[in-house]
Coordinates of C-alpha atoms and ligand atoms in Angstrom, one line a residue:
M1115 CA -5.3 -15.7 -13.0
T1116 CA -6.1 -17.5 -9.7
E1117 CA -3.7 -18.9 -7.2
L1118 CA -3.5 -22.6 -7.2
L1119 CA -1.0 -24.5 -5.0
V1120 CA 0.7 -27.5 -6.6
I1121 CA 0.4 -30.4 -4.2
D1122 CA 1.4 -33.9 -5.5
D1123 CA 2.9 -35.4 -2.4
P1124 CA 0.3 -37.3 -0.2
F1125 CA 2.3 -36.2 2.9
D1126 CA 2.6 -32.6 1.9
R1127 CA 2.1 -30.5 5.0
R1128 CA -0.3 -28.3 3.1
L1129 CA -2.8 -31.2 3.1
A1130 CA -5.3 -31.1 6.1
L1131 CA -5.0 -34.5 7.6
G1132 CA -8.2 -36.2 8.8
V1133 CA -10.4 -34.0 6.6
T1134 CA -12.5 -35.8 4.1
G1135 CA -15.2 -35.0 1.5
V1136 CA -15.4 -31.9 -0.6
L1137 CA -13.1 -29.9 1.6
A1138 CA -10.4 -32.5 1.1
D1139 CA -10.9 -32.5 -2.6
F1140 CA -10.4 -28.7 -2.8
N1141 CA -7.4 -29.0 -0.6
R1142 CA -5.8 -31.7 -2.7
A1143 CA -6.4 -29.7 -5.8
G1144 CA -4.5 -26.7 -4.3
V1145 CA -7.5 -24.4 -4.2
L1146 CA -7.6 -24.4 -0.4
T1147 CA -4.8 -24.6 2.1
S1148 CA -4.9 -26.9 5.1
A1149 CA -5.5 -23.8 7.3
D1150 CA -8.5 -22.7 5.2
V1151 CA -9.9 -26.2 5.5
R1152 CA -9.2 -26.6 9.2
I1153 CA -10.7 -23.3 10.2
A1154 CA -13.9 -24.0 8.2
A1155 CA -14.2 -27.5 9.5
R1156 CA -13.6 -26.6 13.2
V1157 CA -16.0 -23.7 13.3
S1158 CA -18.7 -25.6 11.4
D1159 CA -18.3 -28.5 13.8
V1160 CA -18.9 -26.2 16.7
V1161 CA -22.2 -25.0 15.4
G1162 CA -23.2 -28.4 14.0
E1163 CA -23.1 -27.3 10.3
T1164 CA -22.7 -30.4 8.3
S1165 CA -23.6 -29.2 4.8
E1166 CA -20.5 -29.7 2.6
A1167 CA -21.5 -26.8 0.4
V1168 CA -21.7 -24.4 3.3
R1169 CA -18.4 -25.7 4.8
L1170 CA -16.8 -25.2 1.4
A1171 CA -18.2 -21.6 1.2
F1172 CA -16.6 -20.9 4.6
A1173 CA -13.2 -22.2 3.6
L1174 CA -13.4 -20.2 0.3
T1175 CA -14.1 -17.1 2.4
V1176 CA -11.0 -17.7 4.5
R1177 CA -9.1 -18.2 1.3
A1178 CA -10.4 -14.9 -0.1
V1179 CA -9.2 -12.9 2.9
R1180 CA -5.8 -14.7 2.7
N1181 CA -5.6 -13.4 -0.9
G1182 CA -6.5 -9.8 -0.1
S1183 CA -10.3 -9.8 -0.6
T1184 CA -12.6 -8.8 2.3
A1185 CA -15.4 -11.2 1.1
V1186 CA -16.1 -13.7 -1.6
E1187 CA -18.8 -13.7 -4.4
L1188 CA -19.5 -17.4 -4.7
A1189 CA -21.2 -17.2 -8.1
E1190 CA -18.2 -15.4 -9.6
L1191 CA -15.7 -17.7 -8.0
A1192 CA -17.5 -20.8 -9.1
D1193 CA -17.5 -19.4 -12.6
E1194 CA -13.8 -18.4 -12.8
L1195 CA -12.1 -20.8 -10.6
G1196 CA -14.6 -23.5 -11.6
A1197 CA -13.4 -23.1 -15.2
E1198 CA -9.8 -23.8 -14.1
T1199 CA -10.8 -26.8 -11.9
P1200 CA -13.6 -28.5 -13.8
D1201 CA -13.1 -31.8 -12.0
L1202 CA -13.9 -30.4 -8.6
P1203 CA -17.3 -30.9 -7.1
W1204 CA -18.4 -27.2 -7.3
P1205 CA -22.1 -26.8 -6.2
A1206 CA -24.2 -26.8 -9.4
D1207 CA -26.3 -23.8 -8.7
P1208 CA -24.4 -20.8 -7.2
V1209 CA -27.6 -18.9 -6.4
A1210 CA -29.0 -21.8 -4.4
W1211 CA -25.5 -22.2 -2.8
H1212 CA -25.5 -18.5 -1.7
A1213 CA -29.0 -19.0 -0.4
E1214 CA -28.1 -22.1 1.6
V1215 CA -25.1 -20.3 3.2
S1216 CA -27.5 -17.4 4.1
R1217 CA -29.7 -19.8 6.0
S1218 CA -26.8 -21.5 7.8
E1219 CA -26.4 -21.5 11.5
L1220 CA -23.0 -20.0 10.8
V1221 CA -24.8 -16.9 9.6
V1222 CA -28.1 -16.8 11.6
A1223 CA -26.5 -17.6 15.1
D1224 CA -26.5 -14.9 17.7
V1225 CA -22.7 -14.7 17.3
P1226 CA -22.3 -15.4 13.6
A1227 CA -19.0 -16.6 12.1
L1228 CA -20.1 -15.6 8.6
R1229 CA -22.1 -12.7 7.3
V1230 CA -23.8 -12.3 3.9
D1231 CA -25.4 -9.7 1.8
D1232 CA -27.1 -10.2 -1.6
R1233 CA -23.9 -10.8 -3.4
L1234 CA -21.1 -11.5 -0.9
V1235 CA -20.1 -13.9 1.9
Y1236 CA -17.9 -12.4 4.6
L1237 CA -16.0 -13.5 7.7
D1238 CA -17.9 -11.6 10.5
R1239 CA -14.9 -9.4 11.3
Y1240 CA -14.6 -7.9 7.8
F1241 CA -18.3 -7.3 7.4
E1242 CA -18.2 -5.3 10.7
L1243 CA -15.1 -3.4 9.6
E1244 CA -16.7 -2.4 6.2
T1245 CA -19.9 -1.4 7.9
E1246 CA -18.2 0.6 10.6
L1247 CA -16.0 2.5 8.2
A1248 CA -18.8 3.3 5.8
R1249 CA -21.0 4.5 8.7
D1250 CA -18.2 6.7 10.2
L1251 CA -17.5 8.3 6.9
V1252 CA -21.2 8.9 6.2
D1253 CA -21.7 10.3 9.7
R1254 CA -18.8 12.7 9.0
S1255 CA -20.4 13.8 5.7
R1256 CA -23.7 14.5 7.6
L1257 CA -22.1 17.0 10.0
A1258 CA -22.6 20.8 9.4
P1259 CA -19.5 21.6 7.3
P1260 CA -16.8 23.9 8.6
A1261 CA -17.5 27.6 8.1
P1262 CA -14.3 29.3 6.8
D1263 CA -13.9 33.0 6.6
D1264 CA -14.7 33.4 2.9
A1265 CA -12.8 36.6 2.2
L1266 CA -9.7 35.3 3.8
L1267 CA -10.1 31.9 2.1
A1268 CA -10.3 33.6 -1.3
A1269 CA -7.3 35.7 -0.6
D1270 CA -5.2 32.8 0.7
L1271 CA -6.2 30.6 -2.3
T1272 CA -5.1 33.3 -4.7
R1273 CA -1.8 33.8 -2.8
L1274 CA -0.9 30.1 -2.4
F1275 CA -2.5 28.7 -5.6
P1276 CA -1.8 31.5 -8.1
G1277 CA -3.0 31.6 -11.7
E1278 CA -4.1 29.0 -14.2
G1279 CA -1.3 26.6 -13.4
Y1280 CA -2.7 26.0 -10.0
A1281 CA -6.4 26.0 -10.9
E1282 CA -7.0 22.3 -10.4
Q1283 CA -5.2 22.2 -7.0
R1284 CA -6.9 25.5 -6.0
S1285 CA -10.3 24.0 -6.6
A1286 CA -9.3 20.9 -4.7
A1287 CA -8.1 23.0 -1.8
E1288 CA -11.2 25.1 -1.7
G1289 CA -13.4 22.0 -1.5
A1290 CA -11.1 20.6 1.3
A1291 CA -11.4 23.9 3.3
R1292 CA -15.2 23.6 3.2
R1293 CA -15.4 19.9 4.2
W1294 CA -14.4 17.7 7.2
T1295 CA -13.3 14.8 4.9
T1296 CA -11.3 15.1 1.7
I1297 CA -9.9 12.3 -0.5
L1298 CA -7.1 13.8 -2.6
T1299 CA -6.2 11.4 -5.4
G1300 CA -3.9 11.6 -8.5
G1301 CA -1.1 9.8 -10.2
P1302 CA 2.6 10.5 -9.7
G1303 CA 3.5 14.2 -10.3
T1304 CA 0.0 15.5 -10.3
G1305 CA 0.8 17.8 -7.4
K1306 CA -0.9 16.1 -4.5
T1307 CA 1.9 17.0 -2.0
T1308 CA 2.1 20.5 -3.3
A1309 CA -1.6 20.9 -2.9
L1310 CA -1.5 19.4 0.5
A1311 CA 1.2 21.6 1.9
R1312 CA -0.4 24.7 0.5
L1313 CA -3.8 23.6 1.8
L1314 CA -2.3 23.2 5.3
A1315 CA -1.1 26.8 5.2
V1316 CA -4.7 27.9 4.1
L1317 CA -6.1 26.0 7.1
A1318 CA -3.6 27.4 9.5
S1319 CA -4.4 30.9 8.3
Q1320 CA -8.1 30.3 9.0
A1321 CA -7.3 29.1 12.5
T1322 CA -5.1 32.2 13.2
A1323 CA -7.8 34.6 11.9
A1324 CA -10.4 32.9 14.2
G1325 CA -8.2 33.4 17.2
A1326 CA -7.9 29.6 17.6
P1327 CA -4.8 27.9 19.1
P1328 CA -2.2 26.9 16.5
L1329 CA -3.5 24.2 14.3
R1330 CA -2.4 20.7 15.4
V1331 CA -1.6 18.6 12.4
A1332 CA -0.9 14.9 12.2
L1333 CA 1.0 13.8 9.1
A1334 CA 0.9 10.0 8.9
A1335 CA 1.6 7.2 6.4
P1336 CA 1.5 3.4 6.4
T1337 CA 5.3 3.0 6.5
G1338 CA 8.1 4.9 8.2
K1339 CA 9.7 5.5 4.8
A1340 CA 6.5 7.1 3.3
A1341 CA 6.1 9.2 6.5
A1342 CA 9.7 10.5 6.2
R1343 CA 9.2 11.3 2.5
M1344 CA 6.0 13.2 3.3
K1345 CA 7.7 15.3 5.9
E1346 CA 10.6 16.1 3.5
A1347 CA 8.2 16.9 0.6
V1348 CA 6.0 19.2 2.7
A1349 CA 9.1 21.1 3.9
A1350 CA 10.4 21.3 0.3
V1351 CA 7.1 22.8 -1.0
S1352 CA 7.2 25.5 1.7
E1353 CA 10.4 26.8 0.1
A1354 CA 8.4 28.0 -3.0
E1355 CA 7.0 31.4 -3.4
G1356 CA 3.7 32.5 -1.8
F1357 CA 4.3 31.4 1.7
T1358 CA 5.0 33.8 4.6
A1359 CA 8.1 33.2 6.8
E1360 CA 5.9 32.0 9.6
E1361 CA 4.2 29.5 7.3
R1362 CA 7.5 28.2 6.1
A1363 CA 8.8 27.7 9.6
W1364 CA 5.5 26.0 10.7
L1365 CA 5.4 23.6 7.7
R1366 CA 9.0 22.7 8.3
S1367 CA 8.3 22.0 11.9
L1368 CA 5.6 19.4 11.2
E1369 CA 6.5 15.9 12.2
A1370 CA 5.3 12.8 10.3
S1371 CA 4.9 9.3 11.8
T1372 CA 3.5 5.9 10.8
M1373 CA -0.2 5.4 11.3
H1374 CA 0.6 2.8 13.9
R1375 CA 2.6 5.2 15.9
L1376 CA 0.0 8.0 15.5
L1377 CA -2.7 5.7 16.8
G1378 CA -0.6 4.3 19.6
F1379 CA 0.4 0.7 20.0
R1380 CA -1.3 -1.4 22.6
P1381 CA 0.7 -4.3 24.0
D1382 CA -2.4 -6.4 24.5
N1383 CA -3.9 -6.1 21.0
S1384 CA -2.4 -5.9 17.5
T1385 CA -5.6 -4.7 15.8
R1386 CA -6.7 -2.1 18.4
F1387 CA -4.9 1.1 19.3
R1388 CA -4.7 3.5 22.2
H1389 CA -6.6 6.1 20.2
D1390 CA -10.0 4.9 19.3
R1391 CA -13.7 6.1 19.3
R1392 CA -13.5 6.8 23.0
H1393 CA -10.0 8.3 23.1
R1394 CA -9.8 10.3 19.9
L1395 CA -6.7 11.9 18.4
P1396 CA -6.2 15.5 19.6
H1397 CA -5.3 16.9 16.2
D1398 CA -7.3 19.4 14.2
V1399 CA -6.1 17.9 10.8
V1400 CA -5.2 14.3 10.2
V1401 CA -3.4 13.6 6.9
V1402 CA -2.7 10.1 5.6
D1403 CA -0.4 9.9 2.6
E1404 CA 0.0 6.8 0.5
S1405 CA -3.6 5.8 1.4
S1406 CA -3.7 3.1 -1.3
M1407 CA -1.5 1.0 1.0
V1408 CA -3.8 1.2 4.0
S1409 CA -5.7 -2.0 4.8
L1410 CA -9.4 -2.1 5.7
T1411 CA -8.6 -2.8 9.4
L1412 CA -6.1 0.1 9.7
M1413 CA -8.3 2.6 7.9
T1414 CA -11.3 1.7 10.0
R1415 CA -9.3 2.2 13.2
L1416 CA -7.9 5.5 11.9
V1417 CA -11.3 7.0 10.9
E1418 CA -12.9 6.0 14.2
A1419 CA -10.1 7.8 16.1
V1420 CA -10.5 11.1 14.2
R1421 CA -12.6 13.7 16.0
P1422 CA -15.8 14.6 14.1
D1423 CA -14.7 18.2 14.1
S1424 CA -11.2 17.5 12.8
R1425 CA -10.3 17.5 9.2
L1426 CA -9.4 14.1 7.6
L1427 CA -7.3 14.2 4.4
L1428 CA -6.7 10.9 2.7
V1429 CA -4.1 11.3 -0.1
G1430 CA -3.1 8.7 -2.5
D1431 CA -3.2 7.0 -5.9
P1432 CA -5.9 4.5 -6.2
D1433 CA -4.3 2.9 -9.3
Q1434 CA -1.4 1.5 -7.2
L1435 CA -1.2 -1.9 -5.6
A1436 CA -3.5 -2.2 -2.7
S1437 CA -2.5 -3.0 0.9
I1438 CA -0.7 -6.3 1.7
E1439 CA -3.5 -7.1 4.1
A1440 CA -7.2 -7.4 3.0
G1441 CA -8.9 -4.5 1.3
T1442 CA -8.8 -2.0 -1.5
V1443 CA -10.0 0.8 0.6
L1444 CA -8.9 3.9 -1.3
R1445 CA -10.3 2.5 -4.6
D1446 CA -13.5 1.5 -2.9
L1447 CA -14.0 4.9 -1.3
V1448 CA -13.5 6.6 -4.6
G1449 CA -15.9 4.1 -6.2
G1450 CA -18.5 4.5 -3.4
W1451 CA -18.6 8.2 -3.8
T1452 CA -18.8 8.2 -7.6
G1453 CA -21.9 10.0 -8.8
Q1454 CA -22.7 11.4 -5.3
A1455 CA -23.6 15.1 -5.2
A1456 CA -21.4 15.9 -2.1
S1457 CA -18.4 13.7 -3.0
P1458 CA -15.3 14.5 -1.0
V1459 CA -13.1 13.1 -3.7
A1460 CA -10.8 15.6 -5.4
H1461 CA -9.0 14.0 -8.3
L1462 CA -5.9 15.7 -9.7
V1463 CA -5.1 14.9 -13.3
S1464 CA -2.7 17.5 -14.6
E1465 CA 0.8 16.2 -14.8
H1466 CA 3.4 18.7 -13.6
R1467 CA 6.6 16.9 -14.4
F1468 CA 6.8 18.1 -17.9
G1469 CA 8.6 16.0 -20.5
D1470 CA 8.3 13.1 -18.1
E1471 CA 8.3 9.9 -20.1
I1472 CA 7.9 7.9 -16.8
G1473 CA 4.6 9.6 -16.4
T1474 CA 3.5 8.9 -20.0
L1475 CA 4.5 5.2 -19.6
A1476 CA 2.8 5.0 -16.2
A1477 CA -0.4 6.5 -17.7
A1478 CA -0.4 4.0 -20.6
V1479 CA 0.0 1.1 -18.1
R1480 CA -2.7 2.5 -15.8
D1481 CA -5.1 2.9 -18.8
G1482 CA -4.4 -0.6 -20.1
D1483 CA -2.9 0.7 -23.3
A1484 CA -0.2 -1.9 -24.0
D1485 CA 0.6 -0.7 -27.5
R1486 CA 1.3 2.8 -26.2
A1487 CA 3.4 1.5 -23.4
I1488 CA 5.6 -0.5 -25.8
E1489 CA 5.8 2.4 -28.1
V1490 CA 7.1 4.7 -25.2
L1491 CA 9.5 1.9 -24.1
R1492 CA 10.9 1.6 -27.6
A1493 CA 11.2 5.3 -28.4
G1494 CA 14.8 5.5 -27.3
H1495 CA 14.2 7.9 -24.3
P1496 CA 17.1 7.5 -21.9
S1497 CA 14.7 7.7 -19.0
V1498 CA 12.5 4.7 -19.9
R1499 CA 13.7 1.5 -21.6
L1500 CA 13.0 -2.2 -21.9
V1501 CA 16.0 -4.5 -21.8
E1502 CA 15.2 -7.8 -23.4
G1503 CA 17.3 -10.9 -24.1
D1504 CA 18.7 -13.9 -22.3
H1505 CA 21.5 -12.1 -20.5
L1506 CA 19.7 -11.5 -17.3
A1507 CA 22.7 -11.7 -14.9
D1508 CA 24.7 -9.4 -17.1
T1509 CA 21.9 -6.8 -17.2
V1510 CA 21.3 -6.9 -13.5
Q1511 CA 25.1 -6.7 -12.9
Q1512 CA 25.4 -3.6 -15.0
L1513 CA 22.4 -1.9 -13.3
V1514 CA 23.1 -2.9 -9.7
L1515 CA 26.8 -3.5 -9.1
P1516 CA 28.2 0.0 -9.6
G1517 CA 25.9 1.3 -6.8
A1518 CA 26.6 -1.7 -4.6
R1519 CA 30.4 -1.0 -5.0
A1520 CA 29.9 2.7 -4.3
M1521 CA 28.0 1.9 -1.1
R1522 CA 30.7 -0.5 0.0
A1523 CA 33.4 2.0 -0.7
A1524 CA 31.6 4.8 1.1
A1525 CA 30.8 2.5 4.1
E1526 CA 34.5 1.4 4.3
R1527 CA 35.6 5.0 4.6
G1528 CA 32.9 5.6 7.2
D1529 CA 31.0 8.0 5.1
V1530 CA 27.4 7.2 6.2
E1531 CA 25.8 10.1 4.3
D1532 CA 27.3 9.1 1.0
A1533 CA 26.4 5.4 1.5
L1534 CA 22.8 6.3 2.4
A1535 CA 22.6 8.7 -0.6
E1536 CA 23.8 5.9 -2.8
L1537 CA 21.2 3.5 -1.4
N1538 CA 18.4 5.8 -2.6
R1539 CA 19.9 6.3 -6.0
H1540 CA 18.9 2.9 -7.4
R1541 CA 16.7 -0.1 -6.5
L1542 CA 16.1 -3.4 -8.2
L1543 CA 12.4 -4.2 -7.9
C1544 CA 11.1 -7.7 -8.3
A1545 CA 7.6 -9.1 -8.5
H1546 CA 8.7 -12.2 -6.6
R1547 CA 10.5 -12.7 -3.3
E1548 CA 12.1 -16.0 -4.2
G1549 CA 13.1 -17.9 -7.2
P1550 CA 15.0 -16.9 -10.4
F1551 CA 13.1 -13.6 -10.6
G1552 CA 13.1 -13.0 -6.8
A1553 CA 14.6 -10.3 -4.7
E1554 CA 16.3 -12.7 -2.3
T1555 CA 18.1 -14.5 -5.2
W1556 CA 19.5 -11.2 -6.6
N1557 CA 20.5 -9.9 -3.2
V1558 CA 22.6 -13.0 -2.8
Q1559 CA 24.0 -12.7 -6.3
V1560 CA 25.1 -9.1 -5.7
E1561 CA 26.9 -10.2 -2.5
R1562 CA 28.7 -12.8 -4.6
W1563 CA 29.8 -10.2 -7.1
L1564 CA 31.2 -8.1 -4.1
D1565 CA 33.0 -11.3 -2.8
E1566 CA 34.6 -11.6 -6.2
D1567 CA 35.7 -7.9 -6.1
A1568 CA 37.2 -8.5 -2.6
G1569 CA 38.8 -11.8 -3.5
H1570 CA 37.3 -13.4 -0.4
T1571 CA 33.9 -14.0 1.1
L1572 CA 32.5 -11.0 2.9
G1573 CA 30.9 -11.7 6.3
R1574 CA 27.4 -13.1 6.2
P1575 CA 25.0 -11.7 6.7
W1576 CA 26.7 -8.6 8.0
F1577 CA 29.5 -6.8 6.1
A1578 CA 30.5 -3.2 5.6
G1579 CA 28.4 -1.7 2.9
R1580 CA 25.4 -4.0 3.4
P1581 CA 22.2 -2.0 2.8
V1582 CA 19.3 -3.3 4.9
L1583 CA 15.6 -3.0 4.8
V1584 CA 13.5 -3.4 8.0
T1585 CA 10.7 -5.9 7.4
E1586 CA 8.7 -5.7 10.6
N1587 CA 7.8 -3.0 13.1
D1588 CA 9.8 -3.1 16.3
R1589 CA 8.2 -0.9 18.8
G1590 CA 11.1 -1.2 21.3
L1591 CA 13.7 0.0 18.9
R1592 CA 11.3 2.4 17.1
L1593 CA 12.0 0.7 13.8
Y1594 CA 9.3 0.4 11.2
N1595 CA 8.6 -1.9 8.3
G1596 CA 10.2 -0.2 5.3
D1597 CA 13.0 1.7 7.1
T1598 CA 16.3 1.3 5.5
G1599 CA 19.9 1.6 6.7
I1600 CA 23.5 1.0 5.9
T1601 CA 26.2 -1.1 7.6
V1602 CA 29.5 0.6 8.4
P1603 CA 32.7 -0.4 10.3
S1604 CA 32.7 0.6 13.9
G1605 CA 35.5 -0.1 16.3
D1606 CA 36.3 -3.8 16.0
G1607 CA 32.9 -4.6 14.5
L1608 CA 30.0 -3.1 12.5
A1609 CA 27.2 -0.7 13.1
V1610 CA 24.0 -0.1 11.2
F1611 CA 22.8 3.5 10.6
V1612 CA 19.1 3.7 9.9
A1613 CA 18.1 6.7 7.9
E1614 CA 14.5 7.4 8.7
E1615 CA 13.4 10.6 10.4
E1616 CA 16.8 10.9 12.2
R1617 CA 20.1 9.0 11.9
R1618 CA 20.2 6.3 14.5
R1619 CA 22.9 3.7 15.1
F1620 CA 22.3 0.0 16.0
A1621 CA 24.4 -3.0 16.7
P1622 CA 23.6 -5.5 13.9
S1623 CA 22.8 -8.2 16.6
R1624 CA 19.9 -6.0 17.8
L1625 CA 18.2 -6.0 14.4
G1626 CA 15.8 -8.9 14.1
A1627 CA 13.7 -8.7 10.9
V1628 CA 15.9 -7.1 8.3
Q1629 CA 16.9 -8.2 4.8
T1630 CA 19.5 -7.0 2.3
A1631 CA 18.2 -4.1 0.2
Y1632 CA 19.9 -4.1 -3.2
A1633 CA 16.7 -5.7 -4.5
M1634 CA 13.3 -5.7 -2.9
T1635 CA 9.8 -6.7 -3.9
V1636 CA 7.5 -4.2 -5.5
H1637 CA 5.1 -4.7 -2.6
R1638 CA 7.7 -3.6 -0.2
S1639 CA 8.7 -0.6 -2.3
Q1640 CA 5.3 1.0 -2.0
G1641 CA 5.6 4.4 -0.3
S1642 CA 9.3 4.7 -1.4
Q1643 CA 10.9 6.5 -4.3
F1644 CA 14.3 6.1 -5.8
D1645 CA 16.2 8.1 -8.3
R1646 CA 16.6 5.2 -10.7
V1647 CA 14.5 2.0 -10.7
S1648 CA 15.1 -1.3 -12.5
V1649 CA 12.1 -3.7 -12.6
L1650 CA 12.8 -7.4 -13.1
L1651 CA 9.7 -8.8 -14.8
P1652 CA 9.0 -12.5 -14.3
D1653 CA 7.8 -14.8 -17.1
D1654 CA 4.5 -13.8 -18.6
D1655 CA 2.7 -16.6 -16.9
S1656 CA 3.5 -15.4 -13.3
R1657 CA 0.4 -14.8 -11.3
L1658 CA 2.0 -11.8 -9.7
L1659 CA 2.5 -10.0 -12.9
T1660 CA -0.3 -7.5 -12.9
R1661 CA -1.1 -4.0 -14.1
E1662 CA -1.1 -2.6 -10.6
L1663 CA 2.2 -4.2 -9.8
L1664 CA 3.9 -2.7 -13.0
Y1665 CA 2.3 0.7 -12.4
T1666 CA 3.4 0.8 -8.8
A1667 CA 7.0 -0.3 -9.7
L1668 CA 7.3 2.4 -12.5
T1669 CA 6.0 5.1 -10.3
R1670 CA 8.7 4.5 -7.7
A1671 CA 11.2 6.1 -10.1
Q1672 CA 12.1 9.7 -10.1
S1673 CA 14.5 10.1 -13.1
S1674 CA 14.7 6.8 -15.0
V1675 CA 13.3 3.3 -15.1
T1676 CA 14.6 0.2 -16.8
L1677 CA 12.3 -2.8 -17.4
I1678 CA 14.1 -6.1 -17.6
G1679 CA 12.0 -8.7 -19.4
S1680 CA 10.1 -9.4 -22.5
E1681 CA 7.5 -7.5 -24.5
Q1682 CA 5.1 -10.4 -23.7
A1683 CA 5.7 -9.9 -20.0
V1684 CA 4.9 -6.2 -20.3
R1685 CA 1.8 -7.0 -22.2
A1686 CA 0.8 -9.7 -19.8
A1687 CA 1.2 -7.4 -16.9
I1688 CA -0.9 -4.7 -18.5
G1689 CA -3.6 -7.2 -19.4
T1690 CA -4.0 -8.6 -15.9
R1691 CA -5.9 -6.7 -13.2
V1692 CA -5.7 -7.5 -9.5
L1693 CA -9.2 -8.6 -8.6
R1694 CA -10.1 -8.3 -5.0
A1695 CA -13.7 -8.7 -3.8
S1696 CA -15.0 -6.2 -1.4
G1697 CA -18.4 -4.7 -0.6
L1698 CA -17.1 -1.4 0.8
A1699 CA -18.0 0.8 -2.2
E1700 CA -21.6 -0.6 -2.3
R1701 CA -21.9 -0.3 1.5
L1702 CA -20.8 3.3 1.4
A1703 CA -23.0 4.2 -1.6
A1704 CA -26.0 2.5 0.2
A1705 CA -25.3 4.3 3.5
L1706 CA -25.1 7.6 1.6
D1707 CA -28.3 7.0 -0.2
S1708 CA -30.1 6.2 3.0
A1709 CA -28.8 9.4 4.5
P1710 CA -30.8 12.1 2.7
G1711 CA -30.1 14.6 5.4
A1712 CA -26.5 14.7 4.4
V1713 CA -25.2 18.3 4.5
G1714 CA -21.7 17.9 3.0
T1715 CA -20.9 20.7 0.7
A1716 CA -21.7 20.2 -3.0
D1717 CA -18.7 20.4 -5.3
Ligands
ATP770 N1 0.7 23.8 -10.1 C1 1.9 23.4 -10.4 N2 2.6 24.1 -11.3 C2 3.9 23.8 -11.6 N3 4.6 22.7 -11.0 C3 3.9 22.1 -10.0 C4 2.6 22.4 -9.7 N4 2.2 21.5 -8.7 C5 3.2 20.7 -8.5 N5 4.3 21.0 -9.3 C6 5.6 20.3 -9.3 O1 5.4 19.0 -9.9 C7 6.2 18.1 -9.2 C8 5.3 17.0 -8.5 O2 4.5 17.6 -7.5 P1 4.2 16.8 -6.2 O3 5.4 16.2 -5.6 O4 3.3 17.7 -5.4 O5 3.2 15.7 -6.8 P2 2.7 14.3 -6.2 O6 1.4 14.1 -6.8 O7 2.7 14.5 -4.7 O8 3.8 13.3 -6.7 P3 4.2 11.9 -6.2 O9 2.9 11.1 -6.0 O10 5.0 11.4 -7.3 O11 5.0 12.1 -5.0 C9 7.0 18.9 -8.2 O12 8.3 19.1 -8.7 C10 6.2 20.1 -8.0 O13 7.0 21.2 -7.6

């Protein structure tokens, strides 16, 4: 399903005033926003490009990036979107249209605004990013691989990955020990973190045996929440058998940070960092967890900043929702390496959370098997269920209010730990931000229920027990998008305790971009996990209802998940894929094919 804006008011601010012709038609029809149109018109005017078809292609490329693609395939778009908007003046011959764009001054100028390949049209910046990322990864795969001490490696792999139960992870770890780059993928509970922590111990043991200084490891993730989870999970794995006391202490001492913090903010530039190709990261191993959430821009900046002789480990689940910004990098990297002899992709498939109905349901959703998903949901397992019917408010109240009350009670008695623990026990996840199925709507509703409990209106927006979610990075306060906290009474007023990495206390007035956190969007929940999750499914015609969204929501849950909605909505979600155009997989595959000297180790 494609995004169309509904514009029926001639003075709607989404209409680009003063623009005429084809661009105006597409704007009025809701295909293009006024920003798409204005950018295309202005840049085309500068280079003297007057062709309406080329100007349209430019605006559609801006639109594509806005919707998460890094490029646009004109023929495909004309086919799909053209079917939904048959009255619009789509160019009749998409092949000729693409060819006309390719000859345009916008493309052939010394400083091009647009770039093209055989299939896609790009804004220059995204073409450069894809090319740079593919080249850096292929360059890494051409280097002579690391040369571990084989006998020690075999002994450590046997010690840390014992027996048949660890065979899959052992083989992934052995491959990773023999390569500079590894992409470790797998669904929830397939043991990615377990394999990662054990692999780090293997690598540290190699460094010690070689008389090298202690291994410097950077653990990073796209959000503060995901970074904190990774640190905890790595420390938890180290408690298991097989590790030496030194390895345990070392793994527990590893710090995790956001990718932005690792790369170093630059006050003058939001897409460039202190660490780059010229000032590389000092670490010997750079790990990125939740890699599916990483945008093309951020991944390109990370990879350029990793020393060629450092290990890069990208960990994630390519079936989850992609980044909020443009790109589907993890999926593209897996796709680009498919069929290559020296692929760095290690895919874990064994599910280690036995008896895990959430895993079975998630697998059915991932594989597009709607009948199986419905069967699991209707089997009567306490850990996965579908609540249908018209009593939406009653259902949400039953699921959310007990936790909200417990948070408020804990906050009022000043018990920050209890309140924060309660916050992680349950989350209502919504596809939408606003509207009847939106997170904002239900956050307000929960506050109203608490008002009713109290018999008066609690303070707005701040009151004791208010859980909050940080929605933007704030470098000054060292708060990151995705951090969560709880509001408690303090003296005559209130204080907010934020739970990430360390407990920190803030005056509410210092917190700019925060929202209440009983409910949040599935997009924002990426990289977080909660004990119990309830997922509010919108109507089956919502354009946000996709397989990736449902899969991501389900896999946030550790012990139980409740879907609120209809069977049709579940089926509609499973039947709808997120389609993002990108050329990264092809660019990577082409770069690999043209690099026959590659010496990466064969799997
Ligand atoms: N080889 C194994 N044998 C038995 N249990 C395992 C094995 N590997 C992992 N586990 C257990 O399975 C569970 C999931 O492992 P882990 O957290 O490493 O998976 P994950 O892929 O990182 O999961 P998620 O993506 O959901 O965080 C943990 O309880 C872990 O102890």
